[in-house]
Short mmCIF file of C-alpha atoms in Angstrom, two decimals:
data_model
loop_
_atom_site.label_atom_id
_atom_site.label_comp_id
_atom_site.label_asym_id
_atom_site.label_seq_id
_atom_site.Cartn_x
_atom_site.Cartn_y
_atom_site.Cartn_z
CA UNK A 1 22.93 125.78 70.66
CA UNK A 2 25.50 126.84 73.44
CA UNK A 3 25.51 124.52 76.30
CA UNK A 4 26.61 126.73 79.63
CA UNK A 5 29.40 125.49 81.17
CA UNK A 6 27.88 125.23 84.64
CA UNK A 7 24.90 123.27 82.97
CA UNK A 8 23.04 121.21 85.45
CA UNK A 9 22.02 117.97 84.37
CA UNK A 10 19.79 115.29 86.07
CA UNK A 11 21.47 112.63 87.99
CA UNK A 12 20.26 109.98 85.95
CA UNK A 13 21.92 111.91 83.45
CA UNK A 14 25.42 112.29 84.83
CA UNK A 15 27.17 109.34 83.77
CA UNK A 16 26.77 109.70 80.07
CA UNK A 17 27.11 113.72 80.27
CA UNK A 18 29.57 114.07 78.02
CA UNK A 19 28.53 111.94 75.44
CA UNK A 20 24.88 113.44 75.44
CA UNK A 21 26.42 116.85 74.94
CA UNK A 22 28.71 115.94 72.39
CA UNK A 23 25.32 114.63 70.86
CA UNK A 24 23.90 117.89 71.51
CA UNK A 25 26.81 120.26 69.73
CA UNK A 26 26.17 118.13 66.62
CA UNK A 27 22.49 118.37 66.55
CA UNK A 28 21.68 114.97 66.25
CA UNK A 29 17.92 113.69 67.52
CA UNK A 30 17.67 112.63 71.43
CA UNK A 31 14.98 111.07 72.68
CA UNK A 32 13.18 111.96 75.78
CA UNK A 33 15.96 114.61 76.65
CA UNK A 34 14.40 118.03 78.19
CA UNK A 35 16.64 121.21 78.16
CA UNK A 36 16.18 124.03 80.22
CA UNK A 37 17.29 127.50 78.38
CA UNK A 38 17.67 131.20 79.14
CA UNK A 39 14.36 132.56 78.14
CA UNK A 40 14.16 133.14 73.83
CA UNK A 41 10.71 134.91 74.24
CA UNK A 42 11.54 137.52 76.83
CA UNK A 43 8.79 135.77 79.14
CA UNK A 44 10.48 134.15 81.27
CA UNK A 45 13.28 133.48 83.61
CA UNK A 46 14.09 129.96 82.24
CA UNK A 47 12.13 127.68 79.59
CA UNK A 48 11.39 123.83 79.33
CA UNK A 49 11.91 122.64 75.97
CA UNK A 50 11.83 118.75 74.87
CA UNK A 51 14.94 118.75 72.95
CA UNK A 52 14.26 117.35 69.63
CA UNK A 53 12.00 120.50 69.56
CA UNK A 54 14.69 122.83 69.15
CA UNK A 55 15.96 121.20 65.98
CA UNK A 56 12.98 122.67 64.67
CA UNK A 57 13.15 125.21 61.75
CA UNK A 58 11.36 127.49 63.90
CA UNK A 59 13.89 127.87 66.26
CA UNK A 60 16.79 128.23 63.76
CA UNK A 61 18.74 131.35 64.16
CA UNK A 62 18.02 131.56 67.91
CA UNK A 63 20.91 131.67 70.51
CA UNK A 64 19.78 129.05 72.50
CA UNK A 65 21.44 128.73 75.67
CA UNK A 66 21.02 125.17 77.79
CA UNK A 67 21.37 125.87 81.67
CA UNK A 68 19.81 122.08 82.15
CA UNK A 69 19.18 118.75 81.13
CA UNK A 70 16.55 116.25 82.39
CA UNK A 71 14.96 113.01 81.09
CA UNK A 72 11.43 114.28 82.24
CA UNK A 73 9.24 117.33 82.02
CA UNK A 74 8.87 116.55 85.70
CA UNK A 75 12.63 116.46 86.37
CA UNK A 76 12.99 119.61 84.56
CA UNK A 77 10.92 121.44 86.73
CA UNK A 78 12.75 119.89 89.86
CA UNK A 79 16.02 121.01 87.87
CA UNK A 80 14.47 124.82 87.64
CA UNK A 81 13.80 124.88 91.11
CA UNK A 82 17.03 124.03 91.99
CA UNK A 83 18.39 126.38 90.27
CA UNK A 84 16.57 128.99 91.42
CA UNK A 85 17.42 127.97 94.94
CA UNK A 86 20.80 127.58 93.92
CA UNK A 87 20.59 131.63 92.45
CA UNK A 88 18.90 132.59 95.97
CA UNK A 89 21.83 131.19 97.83
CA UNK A 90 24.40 133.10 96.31
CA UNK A 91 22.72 135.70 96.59
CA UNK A 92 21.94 137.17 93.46
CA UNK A 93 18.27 137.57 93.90
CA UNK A 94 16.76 138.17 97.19
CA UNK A 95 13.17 137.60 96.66
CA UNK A 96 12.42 135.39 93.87
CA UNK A 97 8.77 136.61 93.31
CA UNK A 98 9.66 139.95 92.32
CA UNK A 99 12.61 138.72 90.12
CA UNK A 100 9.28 137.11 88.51
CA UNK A 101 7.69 140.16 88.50
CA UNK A 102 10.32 142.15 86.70
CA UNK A 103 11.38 144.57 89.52
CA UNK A 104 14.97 144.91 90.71
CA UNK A 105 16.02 143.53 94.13
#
């Protein structure tokens, strides 16, 4: 797992950052920890995975990359949509719903 160096991370999250990515880089369990990653099935823009999840075998092999980190589901989503707001402001989409759609802006 690669985490992104402009990784955005929950503010509940913040003050032990460091140690949860260290945590991360050695693959050790993390409870209640939801990543956000650069899509592995080509469906997506970005994907919500509980954590522990990706230590799965099933997942082994895959170049994850972790844009986010969230102690919620529901934070996670909050976390996507700042980042895709964060993407429309610097202008590197113009219209997110045909980003989503597959057709170049």
């Amino acid at each position: 797992m690669i985490i992104s160096n402009k990784v955005y991370i929950s503010e509940i999250l913040e003050k032990g950052a460091n140690r949860i990515c260290h945590w991360i880089q050695e693959r050790k369990q993390i409870p209640f920890l939801y990543c956000i990653v650069l899509p592995l099935w080509k469906s997506a823009v970005l994907e919500i995975y509980e954590y522990n999840e990706l230590l799965s075998d099933l997942y082994e092999g895959e170049e994850i990359m972790i844009v986010g980190l969230a102690v919620s589901k529901e934070d996670a989503v909050v976390l996507v949509r700042r980042i895709i707001d964060d993407i429309v402001s610097e202008g590197k989409i113009e219209d997110v719903e045909c980003y989503f759609c597959g057709e170049e802006t």
